[in-house]
Coordinates of C-alpha atoms in Angstrom, one line a residue:
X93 CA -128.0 54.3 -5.9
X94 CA -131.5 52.5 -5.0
X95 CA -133.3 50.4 -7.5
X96 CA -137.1 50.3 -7.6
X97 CA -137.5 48.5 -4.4
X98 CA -136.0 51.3 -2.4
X99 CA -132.9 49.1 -1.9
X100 CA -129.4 49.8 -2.0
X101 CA -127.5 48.9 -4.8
X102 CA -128.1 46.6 -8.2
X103 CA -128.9 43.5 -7.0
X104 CA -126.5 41.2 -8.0
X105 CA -123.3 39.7 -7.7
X106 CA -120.4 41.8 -9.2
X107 CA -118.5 38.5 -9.6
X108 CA -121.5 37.1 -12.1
X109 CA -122.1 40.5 -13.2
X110 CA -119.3 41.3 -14.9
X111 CA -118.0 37.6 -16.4
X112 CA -118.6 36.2 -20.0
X113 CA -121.3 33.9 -20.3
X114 CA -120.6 30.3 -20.5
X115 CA -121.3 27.9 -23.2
X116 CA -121.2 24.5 -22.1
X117 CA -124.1 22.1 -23.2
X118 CA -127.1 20.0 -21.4
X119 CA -126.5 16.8 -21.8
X120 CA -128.5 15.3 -24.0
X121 CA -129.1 11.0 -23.7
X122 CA -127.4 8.7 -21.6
X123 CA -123.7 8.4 -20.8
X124 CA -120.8 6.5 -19.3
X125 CA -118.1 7.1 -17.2
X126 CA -115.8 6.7 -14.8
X127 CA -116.4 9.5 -12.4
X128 CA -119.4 12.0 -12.4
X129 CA -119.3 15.2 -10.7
X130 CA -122.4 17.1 -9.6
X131 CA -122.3 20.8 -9.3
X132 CA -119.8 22.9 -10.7
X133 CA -118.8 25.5 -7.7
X134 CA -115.6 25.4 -6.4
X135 CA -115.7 22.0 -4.6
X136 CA -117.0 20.1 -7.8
X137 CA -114.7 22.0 -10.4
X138 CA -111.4 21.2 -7.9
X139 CA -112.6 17.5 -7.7
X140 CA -113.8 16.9 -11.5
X141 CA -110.0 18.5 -12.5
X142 CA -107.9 17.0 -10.1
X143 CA -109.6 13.6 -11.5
X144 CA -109.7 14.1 -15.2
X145 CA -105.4 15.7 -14.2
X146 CA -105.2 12.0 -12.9
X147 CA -106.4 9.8 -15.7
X148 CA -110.2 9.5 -15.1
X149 CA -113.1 9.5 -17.3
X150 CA -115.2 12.2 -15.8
X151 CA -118.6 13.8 -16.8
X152 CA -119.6 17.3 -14.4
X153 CA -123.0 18.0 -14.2
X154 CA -124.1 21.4 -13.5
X155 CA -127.7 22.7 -13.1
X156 CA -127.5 26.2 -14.0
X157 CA -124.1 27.4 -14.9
X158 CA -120.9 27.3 -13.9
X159 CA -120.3 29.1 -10.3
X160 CA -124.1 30.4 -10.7
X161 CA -124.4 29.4 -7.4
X162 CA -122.5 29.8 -3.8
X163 CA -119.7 30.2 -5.5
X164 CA -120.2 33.0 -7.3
X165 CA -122.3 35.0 -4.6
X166 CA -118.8 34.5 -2.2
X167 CA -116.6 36.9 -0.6
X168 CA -114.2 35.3 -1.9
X169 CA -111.9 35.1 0.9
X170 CA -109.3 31.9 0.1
X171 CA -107.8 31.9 3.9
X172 CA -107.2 29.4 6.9
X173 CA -108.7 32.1 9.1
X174 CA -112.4 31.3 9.6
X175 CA -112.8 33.5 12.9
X176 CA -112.0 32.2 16.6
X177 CA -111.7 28.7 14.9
X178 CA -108.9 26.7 16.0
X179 CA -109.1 27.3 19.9
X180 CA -112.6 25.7 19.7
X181 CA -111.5 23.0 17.5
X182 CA -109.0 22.1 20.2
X183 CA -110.8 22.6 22.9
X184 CA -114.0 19.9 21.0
X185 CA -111.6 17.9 18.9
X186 CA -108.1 18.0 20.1
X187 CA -105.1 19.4 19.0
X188 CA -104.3 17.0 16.0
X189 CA -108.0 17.6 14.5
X190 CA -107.4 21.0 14.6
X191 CA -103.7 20.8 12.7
X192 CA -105.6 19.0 10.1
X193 CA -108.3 21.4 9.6
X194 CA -105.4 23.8 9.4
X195 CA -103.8 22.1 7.0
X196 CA -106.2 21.1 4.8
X197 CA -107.2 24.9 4.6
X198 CA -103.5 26.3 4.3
X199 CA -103.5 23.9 1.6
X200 CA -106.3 25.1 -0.4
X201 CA -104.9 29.0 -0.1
X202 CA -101.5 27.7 -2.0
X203 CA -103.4 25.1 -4.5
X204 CA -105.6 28.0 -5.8
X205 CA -102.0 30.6 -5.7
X206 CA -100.5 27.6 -7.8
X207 CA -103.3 27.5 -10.0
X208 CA -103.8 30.7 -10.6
X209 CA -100.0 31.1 -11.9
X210 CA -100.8 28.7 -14.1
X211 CA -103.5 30.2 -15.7
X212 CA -103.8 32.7 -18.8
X213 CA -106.6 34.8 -16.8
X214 CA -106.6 37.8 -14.6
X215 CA -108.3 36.3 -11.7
X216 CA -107.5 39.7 -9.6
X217 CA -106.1 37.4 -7.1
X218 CA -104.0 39.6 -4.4
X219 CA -102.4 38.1 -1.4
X220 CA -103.5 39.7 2.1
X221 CA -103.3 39.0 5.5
X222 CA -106.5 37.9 7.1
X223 CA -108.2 39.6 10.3
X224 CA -110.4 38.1 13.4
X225 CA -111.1 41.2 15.6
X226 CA -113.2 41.8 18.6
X227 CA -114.5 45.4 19.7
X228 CA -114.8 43.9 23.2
X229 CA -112.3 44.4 25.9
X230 CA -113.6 41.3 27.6
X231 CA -113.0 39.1 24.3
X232 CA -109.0 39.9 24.5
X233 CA -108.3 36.2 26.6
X234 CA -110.3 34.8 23.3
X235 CA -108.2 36.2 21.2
X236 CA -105.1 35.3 22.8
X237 CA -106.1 31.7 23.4
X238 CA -106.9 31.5 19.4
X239 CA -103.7 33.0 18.5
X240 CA -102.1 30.4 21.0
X241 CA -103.9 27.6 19.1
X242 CA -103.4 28.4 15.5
X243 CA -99.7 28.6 16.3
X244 CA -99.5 24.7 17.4
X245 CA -101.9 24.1 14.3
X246 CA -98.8 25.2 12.5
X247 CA -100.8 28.2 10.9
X248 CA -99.4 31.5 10.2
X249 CA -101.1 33.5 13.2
X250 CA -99.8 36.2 15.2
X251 CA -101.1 38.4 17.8
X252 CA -102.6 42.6 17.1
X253 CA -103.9 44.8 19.4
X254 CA -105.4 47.6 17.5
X255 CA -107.0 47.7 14.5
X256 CA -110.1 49.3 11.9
X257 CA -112.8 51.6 14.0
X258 CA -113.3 50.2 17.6
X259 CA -111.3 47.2 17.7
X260 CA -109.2 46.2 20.3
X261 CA -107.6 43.2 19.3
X262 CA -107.3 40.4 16.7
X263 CA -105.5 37.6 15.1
X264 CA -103.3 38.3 11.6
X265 CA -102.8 35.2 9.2
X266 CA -99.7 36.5 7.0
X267 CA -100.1 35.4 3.5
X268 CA -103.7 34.8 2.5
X269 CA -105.6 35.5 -0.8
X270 CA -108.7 37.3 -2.6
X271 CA -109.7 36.9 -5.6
X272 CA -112.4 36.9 -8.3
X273 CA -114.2 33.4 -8.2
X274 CA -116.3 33.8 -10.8
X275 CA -113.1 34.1 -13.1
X276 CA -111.4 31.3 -11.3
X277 CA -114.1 29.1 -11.7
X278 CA -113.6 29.5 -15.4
X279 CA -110.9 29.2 -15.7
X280 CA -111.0 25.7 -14.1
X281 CA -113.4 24.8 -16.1
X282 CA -110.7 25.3 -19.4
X283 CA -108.7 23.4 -17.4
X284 CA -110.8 20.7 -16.8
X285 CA -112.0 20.1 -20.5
X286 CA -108.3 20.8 -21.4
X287 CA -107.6 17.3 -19.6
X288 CA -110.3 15.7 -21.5
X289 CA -113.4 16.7 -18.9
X290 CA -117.4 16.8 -20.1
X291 CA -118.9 19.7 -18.7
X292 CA -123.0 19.6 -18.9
X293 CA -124.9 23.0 -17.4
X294 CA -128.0 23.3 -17.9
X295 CA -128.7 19.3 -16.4
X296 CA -130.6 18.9 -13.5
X297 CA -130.0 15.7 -11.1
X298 CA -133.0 14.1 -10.0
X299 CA -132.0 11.4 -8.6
X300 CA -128.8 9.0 -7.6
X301 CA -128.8 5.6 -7.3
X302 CA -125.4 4.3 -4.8
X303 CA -125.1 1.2 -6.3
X304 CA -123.0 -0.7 -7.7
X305 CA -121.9 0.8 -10.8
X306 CA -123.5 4.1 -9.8
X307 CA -126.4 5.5 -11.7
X308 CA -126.9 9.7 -11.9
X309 CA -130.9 10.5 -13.5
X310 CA -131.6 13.8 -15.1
X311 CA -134.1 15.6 -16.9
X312 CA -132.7 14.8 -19.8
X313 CA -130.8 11.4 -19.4
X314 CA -128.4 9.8 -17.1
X315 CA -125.2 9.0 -16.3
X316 CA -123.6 5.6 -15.2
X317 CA -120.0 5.4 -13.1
X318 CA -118.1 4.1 -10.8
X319 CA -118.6 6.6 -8.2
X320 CA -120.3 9.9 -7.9
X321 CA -119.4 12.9 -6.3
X322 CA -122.2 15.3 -4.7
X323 CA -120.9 18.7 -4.5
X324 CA -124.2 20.4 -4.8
X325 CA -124.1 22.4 -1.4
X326 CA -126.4 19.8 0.1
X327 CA -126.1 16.2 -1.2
X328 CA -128.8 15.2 -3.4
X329 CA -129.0 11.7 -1.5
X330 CA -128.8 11.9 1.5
X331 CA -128.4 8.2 3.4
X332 CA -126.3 9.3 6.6
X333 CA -128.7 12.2 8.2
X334 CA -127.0 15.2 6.6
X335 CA -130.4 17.4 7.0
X336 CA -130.5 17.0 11.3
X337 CA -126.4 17.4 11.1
X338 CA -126.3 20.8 9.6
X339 CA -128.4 24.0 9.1
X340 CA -128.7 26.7 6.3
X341 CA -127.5 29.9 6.7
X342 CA -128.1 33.0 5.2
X343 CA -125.5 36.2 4.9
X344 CA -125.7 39.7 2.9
X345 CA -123.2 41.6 1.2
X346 CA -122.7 45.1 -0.4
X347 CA -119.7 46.2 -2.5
X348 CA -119.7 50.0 -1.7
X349 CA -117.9 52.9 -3.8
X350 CA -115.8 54.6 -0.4
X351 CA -113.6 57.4 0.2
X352 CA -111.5 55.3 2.7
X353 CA -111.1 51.5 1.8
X354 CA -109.2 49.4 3.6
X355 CA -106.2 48.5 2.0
X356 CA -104.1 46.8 4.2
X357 CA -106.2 43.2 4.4
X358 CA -109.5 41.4 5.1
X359 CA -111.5 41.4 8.0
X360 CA -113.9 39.5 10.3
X361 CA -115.4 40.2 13.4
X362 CA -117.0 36.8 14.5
X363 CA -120.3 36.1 16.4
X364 CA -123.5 35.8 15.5
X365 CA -123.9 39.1 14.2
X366 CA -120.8 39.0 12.4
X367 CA -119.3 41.0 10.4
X368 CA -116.9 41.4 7.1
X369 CA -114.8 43.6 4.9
X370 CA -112.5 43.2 2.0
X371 CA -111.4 45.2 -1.0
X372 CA -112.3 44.0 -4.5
X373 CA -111.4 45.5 -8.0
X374 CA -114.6 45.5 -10.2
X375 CA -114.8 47.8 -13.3
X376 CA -112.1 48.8 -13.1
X377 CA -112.6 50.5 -9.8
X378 CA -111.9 49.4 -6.0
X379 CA -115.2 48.6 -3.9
X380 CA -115.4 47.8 -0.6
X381 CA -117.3 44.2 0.7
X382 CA -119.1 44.7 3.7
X383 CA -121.0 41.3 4.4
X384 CA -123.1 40.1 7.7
X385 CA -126.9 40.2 9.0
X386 CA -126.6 36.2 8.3
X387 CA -129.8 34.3 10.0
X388 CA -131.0 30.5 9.3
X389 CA -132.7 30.2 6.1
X390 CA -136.6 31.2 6.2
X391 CA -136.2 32.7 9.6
X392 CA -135.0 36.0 8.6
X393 CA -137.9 38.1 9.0
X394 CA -138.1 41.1 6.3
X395 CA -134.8 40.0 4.6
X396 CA -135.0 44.0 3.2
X397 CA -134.9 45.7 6.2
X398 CA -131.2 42.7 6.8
X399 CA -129.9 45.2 3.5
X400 CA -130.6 48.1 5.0
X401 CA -129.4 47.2 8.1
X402 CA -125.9 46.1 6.4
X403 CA -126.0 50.0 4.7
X404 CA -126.3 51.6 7.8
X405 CA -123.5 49.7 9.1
X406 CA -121.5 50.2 6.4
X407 CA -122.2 54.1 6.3
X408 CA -121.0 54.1 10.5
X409 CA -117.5 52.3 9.6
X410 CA -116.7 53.9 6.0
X411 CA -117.2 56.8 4.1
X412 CA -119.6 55.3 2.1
X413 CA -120.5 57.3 -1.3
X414 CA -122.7 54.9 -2.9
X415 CA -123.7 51.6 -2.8
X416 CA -123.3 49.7 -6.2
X417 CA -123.7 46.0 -5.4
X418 CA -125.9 44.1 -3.0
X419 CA -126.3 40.3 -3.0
X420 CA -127.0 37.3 -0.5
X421 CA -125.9 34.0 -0.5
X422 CA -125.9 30.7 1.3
X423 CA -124.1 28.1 3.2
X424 CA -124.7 25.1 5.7
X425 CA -123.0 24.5 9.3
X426 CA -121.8 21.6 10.5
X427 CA -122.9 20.8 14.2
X428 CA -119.5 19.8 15.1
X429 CA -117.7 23.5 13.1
X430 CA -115.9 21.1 10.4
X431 CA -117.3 20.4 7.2
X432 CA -118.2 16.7 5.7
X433 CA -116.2 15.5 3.0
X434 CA -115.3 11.7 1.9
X435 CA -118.1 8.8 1.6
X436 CA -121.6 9.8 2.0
X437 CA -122.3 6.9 4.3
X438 CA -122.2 2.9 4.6
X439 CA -124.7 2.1 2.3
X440 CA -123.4 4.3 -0.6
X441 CA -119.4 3.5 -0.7
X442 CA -119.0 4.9 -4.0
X443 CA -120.8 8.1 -3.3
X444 CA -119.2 11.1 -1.5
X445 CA -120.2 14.1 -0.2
X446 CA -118.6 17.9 -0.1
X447 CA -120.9 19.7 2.8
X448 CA -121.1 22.0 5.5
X449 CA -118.4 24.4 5.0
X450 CA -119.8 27.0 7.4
X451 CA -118.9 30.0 4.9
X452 CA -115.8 29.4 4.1
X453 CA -116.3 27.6 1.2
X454 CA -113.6 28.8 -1.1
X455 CA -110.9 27.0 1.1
X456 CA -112.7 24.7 2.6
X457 CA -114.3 23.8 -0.7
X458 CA -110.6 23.5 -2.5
X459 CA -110.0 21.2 0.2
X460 CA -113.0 19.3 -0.3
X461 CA -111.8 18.8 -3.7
X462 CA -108.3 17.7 -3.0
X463 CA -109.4 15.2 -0.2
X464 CA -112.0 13.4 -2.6
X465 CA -110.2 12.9 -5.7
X466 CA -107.3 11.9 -3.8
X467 CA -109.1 9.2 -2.4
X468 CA -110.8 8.0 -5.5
X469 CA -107.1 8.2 -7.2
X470 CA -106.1 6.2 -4.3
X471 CA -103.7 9.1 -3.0
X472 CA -105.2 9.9 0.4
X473 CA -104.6 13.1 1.8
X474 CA -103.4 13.4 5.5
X475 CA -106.6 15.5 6.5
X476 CA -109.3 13.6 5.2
X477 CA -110.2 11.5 8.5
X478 CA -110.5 14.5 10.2
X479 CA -113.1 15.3 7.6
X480 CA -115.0 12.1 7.0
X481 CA -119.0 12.0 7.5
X482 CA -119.0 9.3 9.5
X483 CA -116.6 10.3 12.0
X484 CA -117.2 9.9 15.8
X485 CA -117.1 13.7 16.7
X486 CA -120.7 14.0 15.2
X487 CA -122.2 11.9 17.4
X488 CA -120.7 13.2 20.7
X489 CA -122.5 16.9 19.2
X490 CA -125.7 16.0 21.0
X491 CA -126.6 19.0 22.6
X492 CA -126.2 20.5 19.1
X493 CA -127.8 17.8 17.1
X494 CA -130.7 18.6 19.9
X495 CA -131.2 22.2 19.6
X496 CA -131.1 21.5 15.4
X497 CA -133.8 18.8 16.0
X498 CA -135.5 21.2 18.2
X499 CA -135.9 24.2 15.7
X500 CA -136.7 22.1 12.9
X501 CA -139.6 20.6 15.0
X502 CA -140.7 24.0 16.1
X503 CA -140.7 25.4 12.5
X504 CA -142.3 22.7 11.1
X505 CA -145.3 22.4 13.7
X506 CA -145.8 26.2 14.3
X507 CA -145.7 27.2 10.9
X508 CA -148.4 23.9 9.4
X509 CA -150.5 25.2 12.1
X510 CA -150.2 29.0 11.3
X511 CA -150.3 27.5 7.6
X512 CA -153.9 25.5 8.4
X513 CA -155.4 28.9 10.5
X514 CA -154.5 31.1 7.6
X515 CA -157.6 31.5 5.1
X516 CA -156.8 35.5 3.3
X517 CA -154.6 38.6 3.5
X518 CA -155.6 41.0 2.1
X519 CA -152.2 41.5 -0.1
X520 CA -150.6 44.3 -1.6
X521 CA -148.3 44.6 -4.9
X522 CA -144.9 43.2 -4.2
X523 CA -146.5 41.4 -1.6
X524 CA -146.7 37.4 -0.6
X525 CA -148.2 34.8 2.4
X526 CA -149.3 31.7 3.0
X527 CA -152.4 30.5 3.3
X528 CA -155.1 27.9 3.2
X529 CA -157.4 27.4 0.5
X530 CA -159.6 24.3 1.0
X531 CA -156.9 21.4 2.3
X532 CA -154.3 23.1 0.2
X533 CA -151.4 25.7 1.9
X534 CA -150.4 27.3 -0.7
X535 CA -147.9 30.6 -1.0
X536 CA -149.2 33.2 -2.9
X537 CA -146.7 36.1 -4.4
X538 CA -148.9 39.0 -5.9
X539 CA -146.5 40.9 -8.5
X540 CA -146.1 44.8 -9.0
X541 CA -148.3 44.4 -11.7
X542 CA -151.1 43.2 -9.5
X543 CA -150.7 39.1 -10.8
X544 CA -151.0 36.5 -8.2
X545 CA -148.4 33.5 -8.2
X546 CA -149.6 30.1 -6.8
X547 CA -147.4 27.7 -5.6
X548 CA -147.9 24.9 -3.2
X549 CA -146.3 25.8 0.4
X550 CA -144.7 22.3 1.1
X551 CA -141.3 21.6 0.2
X552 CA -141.1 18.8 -1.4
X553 CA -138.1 17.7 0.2
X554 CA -139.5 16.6 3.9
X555 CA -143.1 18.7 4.3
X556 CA -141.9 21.6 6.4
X557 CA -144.0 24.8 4.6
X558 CA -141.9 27.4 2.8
X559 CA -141.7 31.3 3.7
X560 CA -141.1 34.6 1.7
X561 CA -138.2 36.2 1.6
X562 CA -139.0 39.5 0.3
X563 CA -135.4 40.5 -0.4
X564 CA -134.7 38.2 -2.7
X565 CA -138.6 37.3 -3.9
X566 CA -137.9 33.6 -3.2
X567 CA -139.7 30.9 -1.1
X568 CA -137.0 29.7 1.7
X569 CA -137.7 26.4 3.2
X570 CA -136.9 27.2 6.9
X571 CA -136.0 23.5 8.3
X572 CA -133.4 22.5 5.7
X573 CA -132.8 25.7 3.4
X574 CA -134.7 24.5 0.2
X575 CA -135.7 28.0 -2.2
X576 CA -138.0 28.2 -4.7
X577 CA -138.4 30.7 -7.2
X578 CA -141.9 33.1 -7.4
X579 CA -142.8 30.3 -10.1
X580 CA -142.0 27.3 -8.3
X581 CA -138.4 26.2 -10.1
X582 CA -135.9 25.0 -7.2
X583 CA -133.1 27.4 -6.5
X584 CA -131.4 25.8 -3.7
X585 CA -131.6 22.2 -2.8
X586 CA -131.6 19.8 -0.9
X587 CA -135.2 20.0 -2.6
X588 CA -134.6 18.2 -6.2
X589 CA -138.7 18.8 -7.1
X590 CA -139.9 22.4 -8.2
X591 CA -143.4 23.2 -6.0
X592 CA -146.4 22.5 -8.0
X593 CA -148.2 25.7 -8.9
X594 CA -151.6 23.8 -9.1
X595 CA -151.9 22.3 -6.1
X596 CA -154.4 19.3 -6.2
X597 CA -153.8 17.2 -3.3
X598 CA -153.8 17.2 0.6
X599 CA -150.7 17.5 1.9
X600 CA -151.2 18.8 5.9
X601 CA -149.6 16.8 7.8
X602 CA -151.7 13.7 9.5

C-alpha cells in the first residue's frame, strides 16, 4: 500500500493511530504550585506521577497532547540493551559508571512491568529478550567483550552465535519488554490525576525563569513553583551548554504485514547504519517494526528516498506483503553516550533537565523520571551521579564536543552563504528551497495545489537556516534539531518561537 506520495505505507504512527483522543485542558490564567512538569512523554509523565505519588503539588504542561511527541513515534523497546553499550561505557567511564547506567535502565524495565500490573489497560506489554547482533565476522571480539561487560554491570547478558538472516553473533538480555506507549502513557496520565495531578495539553512554554520561586510563562498564563522539571526532549532553558553537548538525530520506521515475523525477541544491529526489528500487535493483527536510516536532523538529504530505502531493506530480510505504517521520529545524543538528567546547571538549582537519551528513551526516560523526583522528594537514587549534567566526564569528551562544534559551524556558514547566493528555483508542486529575496532567506514550500508557503529560514533558536525535509514536509533546523511546520508552528524544540511567515527584517548574519 503507497499513499499519494508514492510512499510506503499510511504515514503515521500505529501507536497514535489507533488510541482514544485525550481531553485534558489548556490552562487558562495563572497558577501555583509546588512542582511543574513540562512535556508529557515518558520522562515527564514518570516524574509528574512519582511526585504527585509522593505528596507534591504538581501542574504538567504539555504542548500538544499527551505522548504526541517522541514518545509516541517509539519503538517502544523498554530494555537495558542499547547496542554494544556497556563495553564502551567501561572502557570511557569505568566499571562502576557503567553498573549505574545498567541499573538505572534494569530499573526502568521492572518499574514500567510493575506498573503496568497495576493498571486497568491492555498496554500489549510482552516480555522478550533483547538482541545486539553483528553480520561481521570481524565484529565477534566486540561482541564478546560487551557480553563480558554487561555481566559485571550485573545485567542479564549472555553470549549467541547465530541468529535472524546473516548474523553471526550477538548479545541476549533475558527478560525485557515491548509494549504500546501510546496506551501506557495514558494510562499514567489516570494515574497521575488519580493522585491529585493537573494535566494542561494544549499550553505552550515560552519561557522559564530559574529563580527563586520558579516562574513557567505560557501562551496563555503561567505557572509559579518551587522547581521545574524540563522534560521537553531539549530543555527549554538552556544555561549549562546542552545545544554543543548533544546532537539531534533522526530514525525511520515501518510496521510491515509479513509472512515470517520474528517471534522469538527484538533486535538491533548497531552502527551507524543501524538497524531494528520487533513484533507489535496493532488491529488486532501482528506487524513487524523495522526501524533505521537515522542521520542528524536537516542533513538527511531526500528524507523519501531514507523510506524507501528502509522498504527495500525490509523486503531483503522478511517476506514482506505490505507495508501499513511508516513514521520517523527523533532523539538527541549525548557526547559522552549517557543521557543528562538532575539540575540543569549552577545557576538554575531548582530546574532540572531529562536529555539525551540516545534512542532509548523509553528506559532511559523511566529512569529519568525516577532519578528526578527522587531527588526533589529527597530520596536520591543510587544512579543519579552517574547521570548528572554537570558531571566531569562531559568535559573530558573533547574530541567529541570538537567534531559537534565543528558541524554546527560548517552547517551554519555553508548553508547562510548558499542561503545569501540563492535568488529562484524554479519549483515544482510538492516542492520547497531556500532562498533570498532582498535581505530576507526565506523557505518557500509550494503545495500540490500550486500555493506557495513563506516562512523565514532562520531558526529562531540561534540563526542557523532551516532545511526541507520532504518526507515529512517539515523545516529541520540542522545545528540543533529545531522543526517547523509548512506554516511556520514549532514542532520540535529547542526552538520555543514559530518562524515568521512575513519576514520583515534582516537577519544574515553580520
Amino acid at each position: 500500500m503507497s499513499d499519494a506520495d508514492g510512499l510506503p505505507g499510511r504515514h503515521a504512527s500505529p501507536w497514535l493511530a489507533n488510541a482514544p483522543e485525550t481531553t485534558y485542558d489548556s490552562l487558562d490564567g495563572d497558577a501555583t504550585t509546588e512542582s511543574v512538569v513540562v512535556g508529557g512523554g515518558i520522562a515527564g509523565l514518570t516524574t509528574a506521577t512519582l511526585l504527585a505519588e509522593g505528596g507534591r503539588d504538581v501542574v504538567l504542561l504539555e504542548r500538544d497532547r499527551v505522548g504526541g511527541g517522541v514518545t509516541g513515534r517509539s519503538t517502544a523497546k523498554v530494555t537495558s540493551q542499547h547496542g554494544f553499550q556497556y563495553a564502551t561505557l567501561e572502557r570511557r567511564h569505568g566499571s562502576e559508571t557503567a553498573r549505574k547506567y545498567g541499573l538505572a535502565n534494569q530499573r526502568a524495565v521492572q518499574f514500567v512491568a510493575d506498573r503496568v500490573e497495576s493498571f486497568d489497560v491492555d498496554c500489549r506489554l510482552e516480555r522478550q529478550p533483547a538482541f545486539a547482533m553483528t553480520d561481521a565476522t570481524a565484529e565477534i571480539p566486540t561482541v564478546r567483550r560487551e557480553v563480558r561487560a554487561s555481566q559485571r554491570a550485573g545485567l542479564p547478558a549472555t553470549l549467541v552465535e547465530d541468529g535472524p538472516a546473516d548474523a553471526v553473533a550477538g548479545v541476549r538480555f533475558a527478560d525485557q519488554l515491548q509494549f504500546d506507549p501510546q496506551r501506557y502513557l495514558l494510562a499514567l496520565a489516570d494515574a497521575f490525576v488519580d493522585a491529585g495531578g493537573h494535566l494542561f495539553e494544549g499550553t505552550r512554554v515560552t519561557d522559564v525563569d530559574g529563580g527563586a520561586p520558579c516562574r513557567v510563562e505560557t501562551e496563555s498564563g503561567s505557572v509559579t513553583a518551587s522547581d521545574v522539571v524540563l522534560a521537553t526532549h531539549f530543555p527549554l532553558l538552556d544555561r549549562a551548554g546542552y545545544f554543543a553537548r548533544q546532537y539531534p538525530k533522526r530514525s525511520y520506521v515501518l510496521a510491515v504485514r509479513a509472512d515470517d515475523p520474528p517471534t522469538d525477541g527484538m533486535y538491533y544491529w548497531p552502527g551507524e547504519t543501524y538497524r531494528s526489528t520487533r513484533t507489535a500487535e496493532v488491529d488486532g493483527e501482528t506487524l513487524t517494526l523495522v526501524g533505521g536510516q537515522n542521520h542528524k536532523t536537516g542533513q538527511g538529504g531526500r528524507t523519501r528516498d531514507r523510506y524507501r530505502r528502509l522498504e527495500s531493506a525490509a523486503r531483503e530480510r522478511f517476506d514482506v506483503e505490505d507495508v501499513v505504517y511508516r513514521w520517523s521520529t527523533q532523539d538527541y545524543v549525548s557526547v559522552d553516550g549517557i543521557p543528562y538528567v538532575g539540575r540543569l546547571g549552577a545557576f538554575a538549582s531548582n530546574v532540572y533537565a531529562a536529555t539525551g537519551f540516545g534512542g532509548w528513551g523509553m528506559s532511559n526516560g523511566t529512569a529519568a523520571g525516577l532519578s528526578i523526583a527522587g531527588t526533589i522528594l529527597d530520596r536520591p537514587e543510587e544512579w543519579a551521579d552517574a547521570f548528572d549534567p554537570l558531571r566531569v566526564t562531559v568535559l573530558s569528551s573533547v574530541r567529541e564536543l570538537s567534531a559537534e562544534s565543528a558541524n554546527v559551524a560548517r552547517r551554519f556558514v555553508g548553508d547562510w552563504a548558499e542561503g545569501l547566493a540563492t535568488t529562484g528555483d524554479r519549483l515544482g508542486r510538492d516542492e520547497a528551497t531556500v532562498r533570498r529575496r532582498g535581505t530576507d532567506v526565506l523557505g518557500v514550500y509550494r503545495d500540490e495545489d500550486g500555493e506557495d508557503h513563506v516562512v523565514d529560514a532562520v531558526c529562531p533558536h540561534m540563526g542557523c537556516l532551516v532545511q526541507w525535509n520532504d518526507g515529512e514536509r517539515s523545516w529541520d533546523c540542522p545545528c540543533h534539531g529545531s522543526r517547523f511546520a509548512v506554516d511556520g508552528r514549532v514542532l520540535d524544540g529547542p526552538a520555543t518561537e514559530d518562524l515568521p511567515t512575513e519576514p520583515s527584517e534582516d537577519r544574515s548574519p553580520e
